[in-house]
GROMACS .gro file of C-alpha atoms in nm:
model
  316
    1UNK     CA    1  -1.196  -2.443  -2.495
    2UNK     CA    2  -1.240  -2.801  -2.351
    3UNK     CA    3  -1.511  -2.896  -2.120
    4UNK     CA    4  -1.238  -3.087  -1.889
    5UNK     CA    5  -0.990  -2.772  -1.928
    6UNK     CA    6  -0.966  -2.604  -1.543
    7UNK     CA    7  -0.930  -2.189  -1.532
    8UNK     CA    8  -0.895  -1.982  -1.233
    9UNK     CA    9  -1.005  -1.613  -1.191
   10UNK     CA   10  -0.777  -1.324  -1.080
   11UNK     CA   11  -0.935  -1.045  -0.944
   12UNK     CA   12  -0.768  -0.720  -0.820
   13UNK     CA   13  -0.972  -0.500  -0.601
   14UNK     CA   14  -0.939  -0.148  -0.609
   15UNK     CA   15  -1.078   0.212  -0.457
   16UNK     CA   16  -1.277   0.261  -0.784
   17UNK     CA   17  -1.255  -0.091  -0.964
   18UNK     CA   18  -1.209  -0.441  -0.957
   19UNK     CA   19  -0.995  -0.572  -1.241
   20UNK     CA   20  -1.133  -0.929  -1.319
   21UNK     CA   21  -0.921  -1.178  -1.519
   22UNK     CA   22  -1.022  -1.530  -1.630
   23UNK     CA   23  -0.683  -1.754  -1.703
   24UNK     CA   24  -0.590  -2.078  -1.822
   25UNK     CA   25  -0.381  -2.301  -1.578
   26UNK     CA   26  -0.060  -2.201  -1.766
   27UNK     CA   27  -0.115  -1.837  -1.693
   28UNK     CA   28  -0.275  -1.755  -2.036
   29UNK     CA   29  -0.520  -1.461  -2.006
   30UNK     CA   30  -0.855  -1.591  -2.156
   31UNK     CA   31  -1.056  -1.244  -2.085
   32UNK     CA   32  -1.024  -0.941  -1.854
   33UNK     CA   33  -1.298  -0.718  -1.730
   34UNK     CA   34  -1.363  -0.419  -1.507
   35UNK     CA   35  -1.671  -0.371  -1.253
   36UNK     CA   36  -1.711  -0.084  -1.029
   37UNK     CA   37  -1.636  -0.111  -0.680
   38UNK     CA   38  -1.942  -0.052  -0.488
   39UNK     CA   39  -1.845   0.078  -0.146
   40UNK     CA   40  -2.191   0.177  -0.031
   41UNK     CA   41  -2.289   0.038   0.309
   42UNK     CA   42  -1.959  -0.043   0.435
   43UNK     CA   43  -1.837  -0.219   0.122
   44UNK     CA   44  -2.109  -0.489   0.170
   45UNK     CA   45  -2.192  -0.556  -0.208
   46UNK     CA   46  -1.804  -0.595  -0.337
   47UNK     CA   47  -1.783  -0.960  -0.297
   48UNK     CA   48  -2.138  -1.026  -0.423
   49UNK     CA   49  -2.076  -0.807  -0.754
   50UNK     CA   50  -1.735  -1.016  -0.789
   51UNK     CA   51  -1.976  -1.306  -0.760
   52UNK     CA   52  -2.191  -1.189  -1.013
   53UNK     CA   53  -1.905  -1.141  -1.277
   54UNK     CA   54  -1.788  -1.501  -1.220
   55UNK     CA   55  -2.134  -1.649  -1.281
   56UNK     CA   56  -2.179  -1.397  -1.569
   57UNK     CA   57  -1.840  -1.470  -1.761
   58UNK     CA   58  -1.903  -1.829  -1.683
   59UNK     CA   59  -2.197  -1.860  -1.869
   60UNK     CA   60  -2.101  -1.633  -2.148
   61UNK     CA   61  -1.799  -1.885  -2.214
   62UNK     CA   62  -2.001  -2.197  -2.166
   63UNK     CA   63  -1.776  -2.287  -1.851
   64UNK     CA   64  -1.882  -2.558  -1.568
   65UNK     CA   65  -1.845  -2.402  -1.243
   66UNK     CA   66  -1.650  -2.767  -1.177
   67UNK     CA   67  -1.401  -2.632  -1.385
   68UNK     CA   68  -1.315  -2.321  -1.203
   69UNK     CA   69  -0.977  -2.441  -0.959
   70UNK     CA   70  -0.968  -2.142  -0.743
   71UNK     CA   71  -1.038  -1.741  -0.764
   72UNK     CA   72  -0.734  -1.526  -0.659
   73UNK     CA   73  -0.803  -1.199  -0.506
   74UNK     CA   74  -0.589  -0.909  -0.437
   75UNK     CA   75  -0.742  -0.645  -0.191
   76UNK     CA   76  -0.588  -0.310  -0.052
   77UNK     CA   77  -0.512  -0.381   0.310
   78UNK     CA   78  -0.321  -0.650   0.558
   79UNK     CA   79  -0.447  -1.004   0.504
   80UNK     CA   80  -0.348  -1.304   0.686
   81UNK     CA   81  -0.264  -1.668   0.602
   82UNK     CA   82  -0.608  -1.743   0.642
   83UNK     CA   83  -0.777  -1.490   0.414
   84UNK     CA   84  -0.882  -1.265   0.696
   85UNK     CA   85  -0.859  -0.909   0.618
   86UNK     CA   86  -0.726  -0.674   0.908
   87UNK     CA   87  -0.930  -0.372   0.798
   88UNK     CA   88  -0.924  -0.257   0.409
   89UNK     CA   89  -0.998   0.136   0.500
   90UNK     CA   90  -1.024   0.247   0.167
   91UNK     CA   91  -1.320  -0.008   0.100
   92UNK     CA   92  -1.501   0.053   0.405
   93UNK     CA   93  -1.419  -0.326   0.537
   94UNK     CA   94  -1.319  -0.400   0.878
   95UNK     CA   95  -1.200  -0.725   0.991
   96UNK     CA   96  -1.351  -1.042   0.856
   97UNK     CA   97  -1.260  -1.362   0.631
   98UNK     CA   98  -1.285  -1.271   0.282
   99UNK     CA   99  -1.142  -1.645   0.151
  100UNK     CA  100  -1.420  -1.804   0.360
  101UNK     CA  101  -1.712  -1.548   0.254
  102UNK     CA  102  -1.640  -1.535  -0.098
  103UNK     CA  103  -1.614  -1.891  -0.105
  104UNK     CA  104  -1.921  -1.969   0.080
  105UNK     CA  105  -2.096  -1.745  -0.189
  106UNK     CA  106  -1.947  -1.900  -0.503
  107UNK     CA  107  -1.917  -2.253  -0.398
  108UNK     CA  108  -1.533  -2.202  -0.549
  109UNK     CA  109  -1.213  -2.211  -0.336
  110UNK     CA  110  -1.074  -1.874  -0.285
  111UNK     CA  111  -0.743  -1.746  -0.185
  112UNK     CA  112  -0.672  -1.410  -0.090
  113UNK     CA  113  -0.381  -1.166  -0.054
  114UNK     CA  114  -0.265  -0.819  -0.008
  115UNK     CA  115  -0.266  -0.608  -0.326
  116UNK     CA  116   0.102  -0.515  -0.343
  117UNK     CA  117   0.191  -0.872  -0.286
  118UNK     CA  118  -0.059  -0.991  -0.571
  119UNK     CA  119   0.112  -0.741  -0.789
  120UNK     CA  120   0.469  -0.877  -0.682
  121UNK     CA  121   0.372  -1.212  -0.772
  122UNK     CA  122   0.226  -1.124  -1.094
  123UNK     CA  123   0.569  -0.947  -1.193
  124UNK     CA  124   0.759  -1.275  -1.074
  125UNK     CA  125   0.568  -1.499  -1.304
  126UNK     CA  126   0.461  -1.315  -1.612
  127UNK     CA  127   0.670  -0.974  -1.584
  128UNK     CA  128   0.974  -0.780  -1.532
  129UNK     CA  129   1.100  -1.005  -1.236
  130UNK     CA  130   1.023  -1.339  -1.414
  131UNK     CA  131   1.364  -1.457  -1.452
  132UNK     CA  132   1.469  -1.412  -1.072
  133UNK     CA  133   1.417  -1.634  -0.769
  134UNK     CA  134   1.315  -1.382  -0.518
  135UNK     CA  135   1.214  -1.037  -0.564
  136UNK     CA  136   1.082  -0.688  -0.376
  137UNK     CA  137   0.845  -0.528  -0.558
  138UNK     CA  138   0.787  -0.159  -0.487
  139UNK     CA  139   0.463   0.033  -0.646
  140UNK     CA  140   0.514   0.432  -0.683
  141UNK     CA  141   0.170   0.564  -0.728
  142UNK     CA  142  -0.058   0.761  -0.501
  143UNK     CA  143   0.083   0.570  -0.240
  144UNK     CA  144   0.426   0.349  -0.204
  145UNK     CA  145   0.340  -0.042  -0.166
  146UNK     CA  146   0.562  -0.312  -0.165
  147UNK     CA  147   0.535  -0.692  -0.187
  148UNK     CA  148   0.780  -0.982  -0.125
  149UNK     CA  149   0.816  -1.287  -0.344
  150UNK     CA  150   1.049  -1.561  -0.242
  151UNK     CA  151   1.048  -1.866  -0.419
  152UNK     CA  152   0.713  -1.815  -0.572
  153UNK     CA  153   0.520  -1.765  -0.244
  154UNK     CA  154   0.444  -1.391  -0.103
  155UNK     CA  155   0.564  -1.315   0.236
  156UNK     CA  156   0.272  -1.204   0.426
  157UNK     CA  157   0.386  -1.149   0.808
  158UNK     CA  158   0.225  -1.250   1.129
  159UNK     CA  159  -0.015  -0.947   1.105
  160UNK     CA  160  -0.006  -0.940   0.722
  161UNK     CA  161   0.182  -0.609   0.698
  162UNK     CA  162   0.493  -0.755   0.538
  163UNK     CA  163   0.651  -0.529   0.295
  164UNK     CA  164   0.509  -0.220   0.386
  165UNK     CA  165   0.760  -0.022   0.199
  166UNK     CA  166   0.552   0.332   0.196
  167UNK     CA  167   0.555   0.306   0.572
  168UNK     CA  168   0.923   0.231   0.658
  169UNK     CA  169   1.002   0.547   0.890
  170UNK     CA  170   1.344   0.691   0.682
  171UNK     CA  171   1.257   1.033   0.620
  172UNK     CA  172   1.419   1.254   0.941
  173UNK     CA  173   1.313   1.613   0.863
  174UNK     CA  174   0.926   1.566   0.806
  175UNK     CA  175   0.708   1.748   1.017
  176UNK     CA  176   0.364   1.671   0.850
  177UNK     CA  177   0.161   1.348   0.955
  178UNK     CA  178   0.162   1.066   0.695
  179UNK     CA  179  -0.219   0.924   0.629
  180UNK     CA  180  -0.115   0.623   0.865
  181UNK     CA  181  -0.076   0.856   1.162
  182UNK     CA  182   0.327   0.842   1.157
  183UNK     CA  183   0.568   1.097   1.023
  184UNK     CA  184   0.896   1.029   0.836
  185UNK     CA  185   0.742   0.745   0.617
  186UNK     CA  186   0.885   0.685   0.266
  187UNK     CA  187   0.541   0.718   0.118
  188UNK     CA  188   0.551   1.098   0.226
  189UNK     CA  189   0.844   1.146   0.020
  190UNK     CA  190   0.808   0.905  -0.264
  191UNK     CA  191   0.466   0.857  -0.357
  192UNK     CA  192   0.309   1.098  -0.683
  193UNK     CA  193   0.168   1.321  -0.390
  194UNK     CA  194   0.490   1.334  -0.192
  195UNK     CA  195   0.708   1.416  -0.524
  196UNK     CA  196   0.475   1.695  -0.596
  197UNK     CA  197   0.475   1.830  -0.243
  198UNK     CA  198   0.842   1.796  -0.236
  199UNK     CA  199   0.862   2.031  -0.566
  200UNK     CA  200   0.647   2.265  -0.374
  201UNK     CA  201   0.862   2.316  -0.060
  202UNK     CA  202   1.183   2.359  -0.303
  203UNK     CA  203   0.988   2.593  -0.488
  204UNK     CA  204   0.882   2.801  -0.213
  205UNK     CA  205   1.216   2.799  -0.060
  206UNK     CA  206   1.408   2.936  -0.342
  207UNK     CA  207   1.390   3.204  -0.598
  208UNK     CA  208   1.599   2.996  -0.856
  209UNK     CA  209   1.432   3.019  -1.192
  210UNK     CA  210   1.242   2.685  -1.280
  211UNK     CA  211   1.037   2.597  -1.586
  212UNK     CA  212   0.824   2.410  -1.295
  213UNK     CA  213   0.709   2.761  -1.214
  214UNK     CA  214   0.575   2.820  -1.567
  215UNK     CA  215   0.363   2.479  -1.510
  216UNK     CA  216  -0.049   2.508  -1.457
  217UNK     CA  217  -0.041   2.194  -1.275
  218UNK     CA  218   0.254   2.034  -1.125
  219UNK     CA  219   0.269   1.615  -1.142
  220UNK     CA  220   0.539   1.354  -1.072
  221UNK     CA  221   0.536   1.284  -1.426
  222UNK     CA  222   0.602   1.695  -1.525
  223UNK     CA  223   0.850   1.686  -1.230
  224UNK     CA  224   1.078   1.381  -1.411
  225UNK     CA  225   1.015   1.526  -1.738
  226UNK     CA  226   1.161   1.847  -1.664
  227UNK     CA  227   1.435   1.695  -1.445
  228UNK     CA  228   1.552   1.456  -1.764
  229UNK     CA  229   1.531   1.849  -1.966
  230UNK     CA  230   1.781   2.001  -1.748
  231UNK     CA  231   1.579   2.228  -1.506
  232UNK     CA  232   1.791   2.233  -1.167
  233UNK     CA  233   1.530   2.253  -0.939
  234UNK     CA  234   1.320   1.940  -1.065
  235UNK     CA  235   1.647   1.781  -1.088
  236UNK     CA  236   1.706   1.865  -0.710
  237UNK     CA  237   1.338   1.729  -0.651
  238UNK     CA  238   1.429   1.386  -0.832
  239UNK     CA  239   1.741   1.353  -0.639
  240UNK     CA  240   1.588   1.398  -0.302
  241UNK     CA  241   1.317   1.190  -0.388
  242UNK     CA  242   1.525   0.876  -0.514
  243UNK     CA  243   1.773   0.943  -0.235
  244UNK     CA  244   1.495   0.842  -0.012
  245UNK     CA  245   1.381   0.568  -0.229
  246UNK     CA  246   1.718   0.387  -0.249
  247UNK     CA  247   1.745   0.417   0.124
  248UNK     CA  248   1.409   0.231   0.148
  249UNK     CA  249   1.498  -0.040  -0.064
  250UNK     CA  250   1.845  -0.094   0.069
  251UNK     CA  251   1.669  -0.135   0.409
  252UNK     CA  252   1.420  -0.395   0.261
  253UNK     CA  253   1.740  -0.565   0.080
  254UNK     CA  254   1.889  -0.581   0.402
  255UNK     CA  255   1.608  -0.777   0.541
  256UNK     CA  256   1.522  -0.989   0.252
  257UNK     CA  257   1.841  -0.979   0.026
  258UNK     CA  258   1.632  -1.034  -0.285
  259UNK     CA  259   1.773  -1.147  -0.636
  260UNK     CA  260   1.566  -0.860  -0.808
  261UNK     CA  261   1.401  -0.536  -0.721
  262UNK     CA  262   1.106  -0.425  -0.941
  263UNK     CA  263   0.989  -0.089  -0.953
  264UNK     CA  264   0.624  -0.024  -1.043
  265UNK     CA  265   0.341   0.204  -1.029
  266UNK     CA  266   0.262   0.504  -1.219
  267UNK     CA  267   0.571   0.693  -1.150
  268UNK     CA  268   0.788   0.405  -1.298
  269UNK     CA  269   0.678   0.594  -1.620
  270UNK     CA  270   0.989   0.787  -1.577
  271UNK     CA  271   1.192   0.453  -1.696
  272UNK     CA  272   1.569   0.458  -1.703
  273UNK     CA  273   1.646   0.789  -1.542
  274UNK     CA  274   1.438   0.648  -1.228
  275UNK     CA  275   1.618   0.344  -1.239
  276UNK     CA  276   1.947   0.465  -1.264
  277UNK     CA  277   1.880   0.726  -0.985
  278UNK     CA  278   1.754   0.505  -0.736
  279UNK     CA  279   2.036   0.245  -0.814
  280UNK     CA  280   2.305   0.533  -0.729
  281UNK     CA  281   2.166   0.590  -0.413
  282UNK     CA  282   2.036   0.230  -0.335
  283UNK     CA  283   2.401   0.097  -0.364
  284UNK     CA  284   2.540   0.410  -0.136
  285UNK     CA  285   2.307   0.276   0.126
  286UNK     CA  286   2.289  -0.082   0.107
  287UNK     CA  287   2.473  -0.363   0.296
  288UNK     CA  288   2.757  -0.488   0.081
  289UNK     CA  289   2.681  -0.828  -0.019
  290UNK     CA  290   2.346  -0.690  -0.177
  291UNK     CA  291   2.521  -0.417  -0.399
  292UNK     CA  292   2.469  -0.619  -0.672
  293UNK     CA  293   2.096  -0.701  -0.688
  294UNK     CA  294   1.955  -0.581  -1.010
  295UNK     CA  295   1.700  -0.295  -1.007
  296UNK     CA  296   1.428  -0.382  -1.316
  297UNK     CA  297   1.105  -0.199  -1.412
  298UNK     CA  298   0.781  -0.378  -1.361
  299UNK     CA  299   0.616  -0.463  -1.713
  300UNK     CA  300   0.243  -0.563  -1.615
  301UNK     CA  301   0.105  -0.204  -1.551
  302UNK     CA  302  -0.229  -0.206  -1.364
  303UNK     CA  303  -0.287  -0.593  -1.444
  304UNK     CA  304  -0.007  -0.709  -1.214
  305UNK     CA  305  -0.238  -0.748  -0.939
  306UNK     CA  306  -0.488  -0.955  -1.130
  307UNK     CA  307  -0.192  -1.162  -1.303
  308UNK     CA  308  -0.073  -1.202  -0.934
  309UNK     CA  309  -0.385  -1.313  -0.780
  310UNK     CA  310  -0.441  -1.606  -1.037
  311UNK     CA  311  -0.126  -1.695  -0.987
  312UNK     CA  312  -0.205  -1.713  -0.614
  313UNK     CA  313  -0.520  -1.918  -0.683
  314UNK     CA  314  -0.286  -2.162  -0.884
  315UNK     CA  315   0.028  -2.208  -0.716
  316UNK     CA  316   0.037  -2.108  -0.345
   0.00000   0.00000   0.00000
């Protein structure tokens, strides 16, 4: 590449690995790697490992550090506009300014965002929402995350906790506590673990024959697969789950009125079955001007946060 061409790094910090990408300024991915997320001693090595990766990548590609326009980084926790993380429990981090710390040790400008917002930014520019001016992204995996992008910019909120869709208190009959300490969070029903829990409860509450009773290990994928195949209990589970997803997204639309809602995360592999069912309940609950909001599937998979972090470094 040209000795004058500028590049950015997009880093998505997860609980197990950091997904790291090197990008041209037009968004083209040059290379990507993963490095372990070392959470020892309160996660104090994570930013230094990222620095070492960047130094190695620049050396291998023959890129001078002066060509790096910035580093974007997504982290699993609330982030304020100045790059201060308000605790990332899964990493062992407390409250500190990630932007300043990483910039100080790399000598490169750094911008930081919440990982779900970074995934939303990635889908907005390079994925399933690229044709729209604004998007609410919901990611459905181990938990339920959310991100809001309006006119190309993520909405962070005063405390860095905007778009925490998984913790909308929409489940009326929940008796167990969510990991956040509340009861009735959307995540308790609509996450992969919540879907399995809903299925287990329904199976225990009835003697209705179900193929799920023959499965040695029930997963969200199995539940959706069996629902598609016509199993009555699996269908009841997916209807229950998607009713709350539709309700939660209707709440989000009532606040943001996005042009598009994008569904990502591992559970989105259920495809059109999931999209259609969520859309049915979304239209039942949403305020009437938002009824025709497009609901689409995310396209970037696990790379969305990396792409979004790179875009944050370029554009915000």
